[in-house]
PDB file of C-alpha atoms and ligand atoms in Angstrom:
ATOM      1  CA  MET J   1       0.000   0.000   0.000  1.00  0.00           C
ATOM      2  CA  ALA J   2       1.204   3.488  -0.881  1.00  0.00           C
ATOM      3  CA  ALA J   3       2.464   5.702   1.908  1.00  0.00           C
ATOM      4  CA  LEU J   4       0.096   8.275   3.413  1.00  0.00           C
ATOM      5  CA  LEU J   5       1.150  11.879   3.000  1.00  0.00           C
ATOM      6  CA  GLU J   6      -0.245  14.954   4.666  1.00  0.00           C
ATOM      7  CA  GLY J   7      -1.725  17.728   2.553  1.00  0.00           C
ATOM      8  CA  LEU J   8      -3.893  20.820   2.561  1.00  0.00           C
ATOM      9  CA  VAL J   9      -6.980  21.132   0.360  1.00  0.00           C
ATOM     10  CA  VAL J  10      -6.496  24.396  -1.569  1.00  0.00           C
ATOM     11  CA  ALA J  11      -9.231  24.178  -4.191  1.00  0.00           C
ATOM     12  CA  HIS J  12     -12.304  22.371  -5.268  1.00  0.00           C
ATOM     13  CA  LEU J  13     -12.091  21.779  -9.004  1.00  0.00           C
ATOM     14  CA  GLY J  14     -14.811  20.368 -11.174  1.00  0.00           C
ATOM     15  CA  GLN J  15     -12.986  17.101 -11.659  1.00  0.00           C
ATOM     16  CA  GLY J  16     -11.177  16.724  -8.401  1.00  0.00           C
ATOM     17  CA  ILE J  17      -9.606  18.341  -5.409  1.00  0.00           C
ATOM     18  CA  ALA J  18      -6.316  20.227  -5.421  1.00  0.00           C
ATOM     19  CA  VAL J  19      -4.156  19.191  -2.498  1.00  0.00           C
ATOM     20  CA  GLU J  20      -0.998  21.098  -1.612  1.00  0.00           C
ATOM     21  CA  ALA J  21       1.805  18.992  -0.200  1.00  0.00           C
ATOM     22  CA  GLY J  22       5.210  20.512   0.303  1.00  0.00           C
ATOM     23  CA  ASP J  23       5.937  22.662  -2.735  1.00  0.00           C
ATOM     24  CA  LYS J  24       3.638  20.882  -5.176  1.00  0.00           C
ATOM     25  CA  THR J  25      -0.083  20.757  -5.779  1.00  0.00           C
ATOM     26  CA  ILE J  26      -1.598  17.481  -6.835  1.00  0.00           C
ATOM     27  CA  LEU J  27      -5.007  16.535  -8.174  1.00  0.00           C
ATOM     28  CA  CYS J  28      -6.761  14.125  -5.861  1.00  0.00           C
ATOM     29  CA  GLN J  29      -9.919  12.087  -6.022  1.00  0.00           C
ATOM     30  CA  THR J  30     -11.886  11.009  -3.000  1.00  0.00           C
ATOM     31  CA  LEU J  31     -13.298   7.670  -2.046  1.00  0.00           C
ATOM     32  CA  ARG J  32     -17.050   7.470  -2.425  1.00  0.00           C
ATOM     33  CA  LYS J  33     -17.766   6.894   1.249  1.00  0.00           C
ATOM     34  CA  LEU J  34     -15.644   9.833   2.332  1.00  0.00           C
ATOM     35  CA  ASP J  35     -17.454  12.891   3.685  1.00  0.00           C
ATOM     36  CA  THR J  36     -17.426  15.816   1.312  1.00  0.00           C
ATOM     37  CA  VAL J  37     -14.004  17.399   1.518  1.00  0.00           C
ATOM     38  CA  ALA J  38     -13.833  21.155   2.133  1.00  0.00           C
ATOM     39  CA  VAL J  39     -11.222  23.720   1.187  1.00  0.00           C
ATOM     40  CA  GLY J  40      -9.019  24.245   4.229  1.00  0.00           C
ATOM     41  CA  ASP J  41      -9.161  20.574   5.167  1.00  0.00           C
ATOM     42  CA  LYS J  42      -5.984  18.834   6.195  1.00  0.00           C
ATOM     43  CA  VAL J  43      -6.000  15.390   4.645  1.00  0.00           C
ATOM     44  CA  LEU J  44      -4.004  12.214   4.339  1.00  0.00           C
ATOM     45  CA  TRP J  45      -3.558  11.157   0.720  1.00  0.00           C
ATOM     46  CA  SER J  46      -1.714   8.538  -1.241  1.00  0.00           C
ATOM     47  CA  GLN J  47      -0.170   8.557  -4.692  1.00  0.00           C
ATOM     48  CA  SER J  48      -2.477   6.673  -7.076  1.00  0.00           C
ATOM     49  CA  SER J  49      -0.583   7.440 -10.307  1.00  0.00           C
ATOM     50  CA  PRO J  50       2.528   9.533 -11.068  1.00  0.00           C
ATOM     51  CA  ASP J  51       0.569  12.762 -11.070  1.00  0.00           C
ATOM     52  CA  GLN J  52      -2.616  11.936  -9.192  1.00  0.00           C
ATOM     53  CA  GLY J  53      -3.542  11.121  -5.651  1.00  0.00           C
ATOM     54  CA  ARG J  54      -6.386   9.814  -3.594  1.00  0.00           C
ATOM     55  CA  ILE J  55      -7.645  11.356  -0.388  1.00  0.00           C
ATOM     56  CA  GLU J  56      -7.754   8.621   2.200  1.00  0.00           C
ATOM     57  CA  GLN J  57      -8.701  10.546   5.309  1.00  0.00           C
ATOM     58  CA  ILE J  58      -9.816  13.991   6.456  1.00  0.00           C
ATOM     59  CA  LEU J  59      -7.900  14.995   9.563  1.00  0.00           C
ATOM     60  CA  PRO J  60      -9.951  16.376  12.482  1.00  0.00           C
ATOM     61  CA  ARG J  61     -11.355  19.822  11.777  1.00  0.00           C
ATOM     62  CA  ARG J  62     -10.918  22.771  14.091  1.00  0.00           C
ATOM     63  CA  SER J  63     -14.049  24.359  12.637  1.00  0.00           C
ATOM     64  CA  LEU J  64     -16.435  23.939   9.751  1.00  0.00           C
ATOM     65  CA  LEU J  65     -18.687  26.321   7.853  1.00  0.00           C
ATOM     66  CA  SER J  66     -21.481  24.781   5.864  1.00  0.00           C
ATOM     67  CA  ARG J  67     -24.283  25.989   3.692  1.00  0.00           C
ATOM     68  CA  PRO J  68     -27.731  24.604   3.030  1.00  0.00           C
ATOM     69  CA  SER J  69     -28.143  22.121   0.216  1.00  0.00           C
ATOM     70  CA  ARG J  70     -31.020  19.951  -0.912  1.00  0.00           C
ATOM     71  CA  ASN J  71     -33.187  17.947   1.514  1.00  0.00           C
ATOM     72  CA  GLU J  72     -32.409  20.248   4.453  1.00  0.00           C
ATOM     73  CA  LYS J  73     -28.889  18.880   4.436  1.00  0.00           C
ATOM     74  CA  THR J  74     -25.773  20.994   4.621  1.00  0.00           C
ATOM     75  CA  ARG J  75     -22.611  21.004   2.525  1.00  0.00           C
ATOM     76  CA  PRO J  76     -19.222  21.983   3.874  1.00  0.00           C
ATOM     77  CA  VAL J  77     -17.919  25.277   2.453  1.00  0.00           C
ATOM     78  CA  ALA J  78     -14.644  25.747   4.304  1.00  0.00           C
ATOM     79  CA  ALA J  79     -12.819  23.961   7.100  1.00  0.00           C
ATOM     80  CA  ASN J  80     -10.408  25.075   9.804  1.00  0.00           C
ATOM     81  CA  ILE J  81     -11.380  28.743   9.598  1.00  0.00           C
ATOM     82  CA  ASP J  82     -10.081  30.818  12.518  1.00  0.00           C
ATOM     83  CA  THR J  83     -11.897  34.070  11.741  1.00  0.00           C
ATOM     84  CA  VAL J  84     -14.815  35.117   9.578  1.00  0.00           C
ATOM     85  CA  PHE J  85     -14.482  38.736   8.442  1.00  0.00           C
ATOM     86  CA  VAL J  86     -18.004  40.030   7.836  1.00  0.00           C
ATOM     87  CA  VAL J  87     -17.740  42.621   5.073  1.00  0.00           C
ATOM     88  CA  PHE J  88     -20.391  45.329   4.801  1.00  0.00           C
ATOM     89  CA  ALA J  89     -20.769  48.877   3.503  1.00  0.00           C
ATOM     90  CA  VAL J  90     -23.044  51.905   3.308  1.00  0.00           C
ATOM     91  CA  GLU J  91     -23.908  50.816  -0.242  1.00  0.00           C
ATOM     92  CA  PRO J  92     -25.656  48.370  -0.501  1.00  0.00           C
ATOM     93  CA  PHE J  93     -26.897  49.478   2.903  1.00  0.00           C
ATOM     94  CA  CYS J  94     -25.749  47.200   5.704  1.00  0.00           C
ATOM     95  CA  ASP J  95     -28.160  44.364   6.424  1.00  0.00           C
ATOM     96  CA  PHE J  96     -27.754  43.966  10.187  1.00  0.00           C
ATOM     97  CA  LEU J  97     -30.075  40.966  10.235  1.00  0.00           C
ATOM     98  CA  LEU J  98     -27.617  39.158   7.988  1.00  0.00           C
ATOM     99  CA  MET J  99     -24.721  40.471  10.080  1.00  0.00           C
ATOM    100  CA  ASP J 100     -26.257  39.012  13.267  1.00  0.00           C
ATOM    101  CA  GLN J 101     -26.854  35.772  11.441  1.00  0.00           C
ATOM    102  CA  TYR J 102     -23.171  35.418  10.523  1.00  0.00           C
ATOM    103  CA  LEU J 103     -22.102  36.377  14.040  1.00  0.00           C
ATOM    104  CA  ALA J 104     -24.489  33.853  15.602  1.00  0.00           C
ATOM    105  CA  VAL J 105     -23.150  31.060  13.412  1.00  0.00           C
ATOM    106  CA  CYS J 106     -19.544  31.945  14.319  1.00  0.00           C
ATOM    107  CA  GLU J 107     -20.370  32.075  18.022  1.00  0.00           C
ATOM    108  CA  ASN J 108     -21.778  28.546  17.820  1.00  0.00           C
ATOM    109  CA  ARG J 109     -19.038  27.134  15.604  1.00  0.00           C
ATOM    110  CA  ASP J 110     -16.232  28.467  17.769  1.00  0.00           C
ATOM    111  CA  ILE J 111     -14.969  30.728  15.001  1.00  0.00           C
ATOM    112  CA  ASN J 112     -13.821  34.289  15.700  1.00  0.00           C
ATOM    113  CA  ALA J 113     -15.718  37.048  13.951  1.00  0.00           C
ATOM    114  CA  ALA J 114     -14.559  40.503  12.921  1.00  0.00           C
ATOM    115  CA  LEU J 115     -16.292  43.322  11.039  1.00  0.00           C
ATOM    116  CA  VAL J 116     -14.948  45.012   7.924  1.00  0.00           C
ATOM    117  CA  LEU J 117     -16.614  48.257   6.869  1.00  0.00           C
ATOM    118  CA  ASN J 118     -15.648  48.651   3.212  1.00  0.00           C
ATOM    119  CA  LYS J 119     -16.185  51.690   0.935  1.00  0.00           C
ATOM    120  CA  THR J 120     -15.063  54.210   3.556  1.00  0.00           C
ATOM    121  CA  ASP J 121     -14.496  56.569   0.606  1.00  0.00           C
ATOM    122  CA  LEU J 122     -18.293  57.015   0.529  1.00  0.00           C
ATOM    123  CA  PRO J 123     -20.061  59.344   3.008  1.00  0.00           C
ATOM    124  CA  PRO J 124     -20.649  57.617   6.374  1.00  0.00           C
ATOM    125  CA  SER J 125     -24.075  56.749   7.748  1.00  0.00           C
ATOM    126  CA  ASP J 126     -25.054  57.831  11.279  1.00  0.00           C
ATOM    127  CA  SER J 127     -27.287  54.829  11.820  1.00  0.00           C
ATOM    128  CA  ILE J 128     -24.550  52.409  10.790  1.00  0.00           C
ATOM    129  CA  GLU J 129     -22.028  54.180  13.026  1.00  0.00           C
ATOM    130  CA  GLN J 130     -24.389  53.853  15.978  1.00  0.00           C
ATOM    131  CA  GLU J 131     -24.845  50.101  15.461  1.00  0.00           C
ATOM    132  CA  LEU J 132     -21.082  49.682  15.014  1.00  0.00           C
ATOM    133  CA  LEU J 133     -20.456  51.187  18.429  1.00  0.00           C
ATOM    134  CA  GLY J 134     -22.686  48.474  19.896  1.00  0.00           C
ATOM    135  CA  TYR J 135     -20.829  45.683  18.103  1.00  0.00           C
ATOM    136  CA  GLN J 136     -17.482  47.033  19.244  1.00  0.00           C
ATOM    137  CA  GLN J 137     -18.738  47.104  22.828  1.00  0.00           C
ATOM    138  CA  LEU J 138     -19.563  43.411  22.410  1.00  0.00           C
ATOM    139  CA  GLY J 139     -15.903  42.824  21.573  1.00  0.00           C
ATOM    140  CA  TYR J 140     -16.092  42.480  17.791  1.00  0.00           C
ATOM    141  CA  PRO J 141     -13.026  44.058  16.144  1.00  0.00           C
ATOM    142  CA  LEU J 142     -13.831  46.574  13.402  1.00  0.00           C
ATOM    143  CA  TYR J 143     -11.662  47.371  10.383  1.00  0.00           C
ATOM    144  CA  ARG J 144     -12.445  50.360   8.188  1.00  0.00           C
ATOM    145  CA  VAL J 145     -11.213  49.945   4.629  1.00  0.00           C
ATOM    146  CA  SER J 146     -11.711  50.978   1.066  1.00  0.00           C
ATOM    147  CA  ALA J 147     -10.774  48.363  -1.510  1.00  0.00           C
ATOM    148  CA  THR J 148     -10.860  50.797  -4.425  1.00  0.00           C
ATOM    149  CA  ALA J 149      -9.058  53.648  -2.619  1.00  0.00           C
ATOM    150  CA  ALA J 150      -6.625  51.143  -1.034  1.00  0.00           C
ATOM    151  CA  ALA J 151      -7.263  52.565   2.448  1.00  0.00           C
ATOM    152  CA  GLY J 152      -6.850  50.633   5.691  1.00  0.00           C
ATOM    153  CA  LEU J 153      -5.506  47.560   3.914  1.00  0.00           C
ATOM    154  CA  ASP J 154      -2.263  47.291   5.899  1.00  0.00           C
ATOM    155  CA  THR J 155      -4.161  47.060   9.185  1.00  0.00           C
ATOM    156  CA  LEU J 156      -6.431  44.429   7.656  1.00  0.00           C
ATOM    157  CA  LYS J 157      -3.418  42.475   6.351  1.00  0.00           C
ATOM    158  CA  ALA J 158      -1.945  42.489   9.842  1.00  0.00           C
ATOM    159  CA  ALA J 159      -5.226  41.081  11.188  1.00  0.00           C
ATOM    160  CA  LEU J 160      -5.236  38.304   8.581  1.00  0.00           C
ATOM    161  CA  LYS J 161      -1.721  37.161   9.475  1.00  0.00           C
ATOM    162  CA  ASP J 162      -1.050  33.805  11.139  1.00  0.00           C
ATOM    163  CA  GLN J 163      -4.536  32.424  10.691  1.00  0.00           C
ATOM    164  CA  VAL J 164      -7.075  31.090   8.212  1.00  0.00           C
ATOM    165  CA  SER J 165      -9.765  33.600   7.299  1.00  0.00           C
ATOM    166  CA  ILE J 166     -12.747  34.000   5.025  1.00  0.00           C
ATOM    167  CA  PHE J 167     -14.746  37.022   3.899  1.00  0.00           C
ATOM    168  CA  SER J 168     -18.496  36.821   4.106  1.00  0.00           C
ATOM    169  CA  GLY J 169     -21.177  39.394   3.463  1.00  0.00           C
ATOM    170  CA  GLN J 170     -23.983  40.261   1.117  1.00  0.00           C
ATOM    171  CA  SER J 171     -23.342  40.605  -2.580  1.00  0.00           C
ATOM    172  CA  GLY J 172     -22.024  43.977  -3.730  1.00  0.00           C
ATOM    173  CA  VAL J 173     -20.212  44.993  -0.534  1.00  0.00           C
ATOM    174  CA  GLY J 174     -16.805  44.474  -2.134  1.00  0.00           C
ATOM    175  CA  LYS J 175     -15.584  41.030  -1.098  1.00  0.00           C
ATOM    176  CA  SER J 176     -14.031  40.272  -4.490  1.00  0.00           C
ATOM    177  CA  SER J 177     -12.519  43.761  -4.705  1.00  0.00           C
ATOM    178  CA  LEU J 178     -10.931  43.265  -1.282  1.00  0.00           C
ATOM    179  CA  THR J 179      -9.675  39.792  -2.153  1.00  0.00           C
ATOM    180  CA  ASN J 180      -8.109  41.134  -5.347  1.00  0.00           C
ATOM    181  CA  ALA J 181      -6.515  44.026  -3.459  1.00  0.00           C
ATOM    182  CA  LEU J 182      -5.008  41.623  -0.911  1.00  0.00           C
ATOM    183  CA  ILE J 183      -3.933  39.019  -3.474  1.00  0.00           C
ATOM    184  CA  PRO J 184      -2.777  40.952  -6.566  1.00  0.00           C
ATOM    185  CA  ASP J 185      -1.589  37.757  -8.263  1.00  0.00           C
ATOM    186  CA  LYS J 186      -4.822  35.894  -7.569  1.00  0.00           C
ATOM    187  CA  ASP J 187      -5.532  34.880 -11.179  1.00  0.00           C
ATOM    188  CA  LEU J 188      -1.945  33.748 -11.595  1.00  0.00           C
ATOM    189  CA  LYS J 189      -2.227  31.524  -8.555  1.00  0.00           C
ATOM    190  CA  THR J 190      -5.573  30.138  -9.659  1.00  0.00           C
ATOM    191  CA  ASN J 191      -4.147  29.304 -13.057  1.00  0.00           C
ATOM    192  CA  ALA J 192      -1.105  27.727 -11.432  1.00  0.00           C
ATOM    193  CA  ILE J 193      -3.337  25.406  -9.447  1.00  0.00           C
ATOM    194  CA  SER J 194      -5.246  24.469 -12.582  1.00  0.00           C
ATOM    195  CA  ALA J 195      -2.006  23.926 -14.484  1.00  0.00           C
ATOM    196  CA  THR J 196      -0.301  21.725 -11.902  1.00  0.00           C
ATOM    197  CA  THR J 197      -3.416  19.649 -11.612  1.00  0.00           C
ATOM    198  CA  LYS J 198      -3.599  19.510 -15.432  1.00  0.00           C
ATOM    199  CA  LEU J 199      -7.171  20.683 -15.633  1.00  0.00           C
ATOM    200  CA  GLY J 200      -6.475  23.692 -17.794  1.00  0.00           C
ATOM    201  CA  ARG J 201      -7.648  27.211 -17.092  1.00  0.00           C
ATOM    202  CA  HIS J 202     -10.802  28.444 -15.406  1.00  0.00           C
ATOM    203  CA  THR J 203     -11.802  25.185 -13.887  1.00  0.00           C
ATOM    204  CA  THR J 204     -11.829  26.437 -10.323  1.00  0.00           C
ATOM    205  CA  THR J 205     -15.488  26.331  -9.453  1.00  0.00           C
ATOM    206  CA  ALA J 206     -16.178  26.784  -5.789  1.00  0.00           C
ATOM    207  CA  ALA J 207     -13.614  27.704  -3.169  1.00  0.00           C
ATOM    208  CA  THR J 208      -9.874  28.384  -3.252  1.00  0.00           C
ATOM    209  CA  LEU J 209      -7.365  28.865  -0.445  1.00  0.00           C
ATOM    210  CA  TYR J 210      -4.706  31.539  -1.021  1.00  0.00           C
ATOM    211  CA  HIS J 211      -1.511  32.093   0.975  1.00  0.00           C
ATOM    212  CA  LEU J 212      -1.177  35.813   1.684  1.00  0.00           C
ATOM    213  CA  ALA J 213       2.176  37.453   1.037  1.00  0.00           C
ATOM    214  CA  GLU J 214       2.264  38.921   4.560  1.00  0.00           C
ATOM    215  CA  GLY J 215       1.285  35.592   6.128  1.00  0.00           C
ATOM    216  CA  GLY J 216      -2.004  33.877   6.783  1.00  0.00           C
ATOM    217  CA  ASP J 217      -4.421  32.104   4.453  1.00  0.00           C
ATOM    218  CA  LEU J 218      -7.561  33.514   2.885  1.00  0.00           C
ATOM    219  CA  ILE J 219     -10.275  31.227   1.589  1.00  0.00           C
ATOM    220  CA  ASP J 220     -12.191  32.725  -1.305  1.00  0.00           C
ATOM    221  CA  SER J 221     -15.566  31.071  -1.668  1.00  0.00           C
ATOM    222  CA  PRO J 222     -18.645  32.277  -3.494  1.00  0.00           C
ATOM    223  CA  GLY J 223     -20.787  29.908  -1.414  1.00  0.00           C
ATOM    224  CA  VAL J 224     -19.978  31.717   1.792  1.00  0.00           C
ATOM    225  CA  ALA J 225     -22.405  34.534   1.012  1.00  0.00           C
ATOM    226  CA  ILE J 226     -25.200  32.201   1.960  1.00  0.00           C
ATOM    227  CA  PHE J 227     -23.855  30.244   4.897  1.00  0.00           C
ATOM    228  CA  GLY J 228     -26.947  30.796   6.921  1.00  0.00           C
ATOM    229  CA  LEU J 229     -28.621  29.613  10.027  1.00  0.00           C
ATOM    230  CA  ALA J 230     -28.177  26.133   8.560  1.00  0.00           C
ATOM    231  CA  GLY J 231     -28.234  23.660  11.354  1.00  0.00           C
ATOM    232  CA  LEU J 232     -28.698  26.100  14.244  1.00  0.00           C
ATOM    233  CA  THR J 233     -31.378  25.361  16.804  1.00  0.00           C
ATOM    234  CA  GLU J 234     -33.465  28.046  18.460  1.00  0.00           C
ATOM    235  CA  ALA J 235     -31.395  27.726  21.631  1.00  0.00           C
ATOM    236  CA  GLN J 236     -28.190  28.072  19.626  1.00  0.00           C
ATOM    237  CA  LEU J 237     -29.499  31.222  17.974  1.00  0.00           C
ATOM    238  CA  ALA J 238     -30.008  32.758  21.433  1.00  0.00           C
ATOM    239  CA  TYR J 239     -26.501  31.634  22.428  1.00  0.00           C
ATOM    240  CA  GLY J 240     -25.238  33.198  19.182  1.00  0.00           C
ATOM    241  CA  TYR J 241     -26.130  36.616  20.594  1.00  0.00           C
ATOM    242  CA  ARG J 242     -23.124  36.757  22.890  1.00  0.00           C
ATOM    243  CA  GLU J 243     -24.593  39.391  25.214  1.00  0.00           C
ATOM    244  CA  PHE J 244     -27.479  36.977  25.955  1.00  0.00           C
ATOM    245  CA  GLN J 245     -25.140  34.260  27.226  1.00  0.00           C
ATOM    246  CA  PRO J 246     -24.810  35.392  30.868  1.00  0.00           C
ATOM    247  CA  LEU J 247     -28.595  35.959  30.975  1.00  0.00           C
ATOM    248  CA  LEU J 248     -29.736  32.582  29.654  1.00  0.00           C
ATOM    249  CA  ASP J 249     -29.486  30.935  33.097  1.00  0.00           C
ATOM    250  CA  GLU J 250     -31.401  33.797  34.703  1.00  0.00           C
ATOM    251  CA  CYS J 251     -34.654  33.218  32.808  1.00  0.00           C
ATOM    252  CA  GLN J 252     -37.382  31.823  35.077  1.00  0.00           C
ATOM    253  CA  PHE J 253     -37.974  28.760  32.911  1.00  0.00           C
ATOM    254  CA  ASN J 254     -35.118  26.767  31.465  1.00  0.00           C
ATOM    255  CA  ASN J 255     -37.027  26.252  28.217  1.00  0.00           C
ATOM    256  CA  CYS J 256     -37.571  30.018  27.900  1.00  0.00           C
ATOM    257  CA  ARG J 257     -37.889  31.095  24.291  1.00  0.00           C
ATOM    258  CA  HIS J 258     -37.091  34.722  25.175  1.00  0.00           C
ATOM    259  CA  VAL J 259     -40.201  36.031  23.437  1.00  0.00           C
ATOM    260  CA  LEU J 260     -43.103  36.883  25.766  1.00  0.00           C
ATOM    261  CA  ASP J 261     -42.205  34.205  28.298  1.00  0.00           C
ATOM    262  CA  LYS J 262     -42.809  35.041  31.965  1.00  0.00           C
ATOM    263  CA  GLY J 263     -39.635  35.957  33.825  1.00  0.00           C
ATOM    264  CA  CYS J 264     -37.446  36.220  30.718  1.00  0.00           C
ATOM    265  CA  ALA J 265     -34.151  37.820  31.715  1.00  0.00           C
ATOM    266  CA  VAL J 266     -33.163  38.555  28.114  1.00  0.00           C
ATOM    267  CA  ARG J 267     -36.307  40.530  27.337  1.00  0.00           C
ATOM    268  CA  ALA J 268     -36.013  42.349  30.690  1.00  0.00           C
ATOM    269  CA  ALA J 269     -32.411  43.327  29.901  1.00  0.00           C
ATOM    270  CA  ALA J 270     -33.440  44.670  26.484  1.00  0.00           C
ATOM    271  CA  GLU J 271     -36.264  46.679  28.058  1.00  0.00           C
ATOM    272  CA  THR J 272     -34.024  48.283  30.676  1.00  0.00           C
ATOM    273  CA  GLY J 273     -31.357  48.995  28.057  1.00  0.00           C
ATOM    274  CA  ALA J 274     -28.784  46.694  29.691  1.00  0.00           C
ATOM    275  CA  ILE J 275     -28.434  45.069  26.260  1.00  0.00           C
ATOM    276  CA  ALA J 276     -29.255  46.645  22.894  1.00  0.00           C
ATOM    277  CA  MET J 277     -32.952  46.559  22.006  1.00  0.00           C
ATOM    278  CA  SER J 278     -32.058  46.581  18.289  1.00  0.00           C
ATOM    279  CA  ARG J 279     -30.129  43.331  18.632  1.00  0.00           C
ATOM    280  CA  TYR J 280     -32.915  41.748  20.682  1.00  0.00           C
ATOM    281  CA  GLN J 281     -35.469  42.717  18.030  1.00  0.00           C
ATOM    282  CA  ARG J 282     -33.299  41.227  15.311  1.00  0.00           C
ATOM    283  CA  PHE J 283     -33.040  38.046  17.405  1.00  0.00           C
ATOM    284  CA  LEU J 284     -36.859  37.856  17.415  1.00  0.00           C
ATOM    285  CA  LYS J 285     -36.942  38.333  13.628  1.00  0.00           C
ATOM    286  CA  LEU J 286     -34.300  35.686  12.965  1.00  0.00           C
ATOM    287  CA  ARG J 287     -36.045  33.327  15.339  1.00  0.00           C
ATOM    288  CA  GLU J 288     -39.209  33.628  13.265  1.00  0.00           C
ATOM    289  CA  LYS J 289     -37.245  32.934  10.102  1.00  0.00           C
ATOM    290  CA  MET J 290     -35.954  29.649  11.505  1.00  0.00           C
ATOM    291  CA  PRO J 291     -37.579  26.585   9.968  1.00  0.00           C
ATOM    292  CA  LEU J 292     -38.558  24.991  13.287  1.00  0.00           C
ATOM    293  CA  ALA J 293     -39.072  28.144  15.343  1.00  0.00           C
ATOM    294  CA  ASN J 294     -42.686  27.557  16.274  1.00  0.00           C
ATOM    295  CA  PRO J 295     -43.363  24.028  17.408  1.00  0.00           C
TER     296      PRO J 295
HETATM  297  P1  GDP Y   1     -18.860  41.422  -3.855  1.00  0.00           P
HETATM  298  O1  GDP Y   1     -20.146  41.053  -4.497  1.00  0.00           O
HETATM  299  O2  GDP Y   1     -19.015  41.510  -2.365  1.00  0.00           O
HETATM  300  O3  GDP Y   1     -17.721  40.549  -4.238  1.00  0.00           O
HETATM  301  O4  GDP Y   1     -18.522  42.919  -4.320  1.00  0.00           O
HETATM  302  P2  GDP Y   1     -17.561  43.425  -5.506  1.00  0.00           P
HETATM  303  O5  GDP Y   1     -16.142  43.300  -5.101  1.00  0.00           O
HETATM  304  O6  GDP Y   1     -17.977  42.778  -6.769  1.00  0.00           O
HETATM  305  O7  GDP Y   1     -17.908  44.979  -5.532  1.00  0.00           O
HETATM  306  C1  GDP Y   1     -19.204  45.443  -5.811  1.00  0.00           C
HETATM  307  C2  GDP Y   1     -19.108  46.886  -6.321  1.00  0.00           C
HETATM  308  O8  GDP Y   1     -18.614  47.746  -5.283  1.00  0.00           O
HETATM  309  C3  GDP Y   1     -18.167  47.037  -7.501  1.00  0.00           C
HETATM  310  O9  GDP Y   1     -18.750  47.947  -8.430  1.00  0.00           O
HETATM  311  C4  GDP Y   1     -16.918  47.628  -6.866  1.00  0.00           C
HETATM  312  O10 GDP Y   1     -16.190  48.427  -7.777  1.00  0.00           O
HETATM  313  C5  GDP Y   1     -17.492  48.474  -5.758  1.00  0.00           C
HETATM  314  N1  GDP Y   1     -16.533  48.667  -4.655  1.00  0.00           N
HETATM  315  C6  GDP Y   1     -15.753  47.729  -4.068  1.00  0.00           C
HETATM  316  N2  GDP Y   1     -14.975  48.287  -3.119  1.00  0.00           N
HETATM  317  C7  GDP Y   1     -15.286  49.607  -3.086  1.00  0.00           C
HETATM  318  C8  GDP Y   1     -14.815  50.716  -2.297  1.00  0.00           C
HETATM  319  O11 GDP Y   1     -13.952  50.611  -1.430  1.00  0.00           O
HETATM  320  N3  GDP Y   1     -15.407  51.934  -2.562  1.00  0.00           N
HETATM  321  C9  GDP Y   1     -16.364  52.088  -3.510  1.00  0.00           C
HETATM  322  N4  GDP Y   1     -16.852  53.314  -3.684  1.00  0.00           N
HETATM  323  N5  GDP Y   1     -16.806  51.071  -4.270  1.00  0.00           N
HETATM  324  C10 GDP Y   1     -16.275  49.860  -4.063  1.00  0.00           C
HETATM  325 ZN1   ZN Y   2     -35.696  34.192  28.395  1.00  0.00          ZN
END
């Protein structure tokens, strides 16, 4: 039997998976029974022909982001992410419901979250600034950047160092612009992956992992725009609002749904202003959007 080698999944290609091992990238297939492999996965693979390999095992994941697929199942998007950078802007106007959704998922998946306000070259919005103050008080780091004006990028690069990151956020906020600004030779690298795996150009379909020049890895994945509340329970959504966490044990009933329940400590805290009413109201909205919210 061929020796097992360790590798890093750097791209999902139409006809296989690109695995980086040492200084080469090799095209690998997976065994049928194997869980779907995600970009960012560390794997054990074996040489199956001179220029192809086979993934034998996915090594334990530190974290996993998934997105909904058919039959209420989920598909892995990216593995071993340390930090999700939620990108937003004044235009299209920031969707704080979506923002809370991303933050709640991260909180439950043990992934750090940070906020990136892009398009700082455009006039600021008072209402956004007010919400941002709240998020910063909750401990979420905030980076102010402009991809097109190349502002704030050095600070962002420093934050991306020494870890695996991914940008998420609604379409149009500038995720691709930022990725291109941070990885100027992105197309070159993508083509190099395709070339070494002999699949020709433009075959990279879903996600790709890039090594940043200043250190750190950035996973570029179109699918991440929709990693949603997939798989979260109602209780996990409440936990995903980090300011609720110390209050959850204070509710009168341990199955409290934090809506109109008697003795709800979360609602009480929102009413007295101890926690932000805007976040609590968004929690109620997201809760209603959940598939199994109302048994
Ligand atoms: P994505 O959908 O999140 O990947 O967003 P894109 O990167 O495609 O950007 C959407 C639009 O916003 C494009 O027209 C970009 O030129 C524009 N854009 C991106 N970054 C900035 C910025 O910093 N300032 C301004 N004014 N526009 C930007
Ligand atoms: Zn409650």
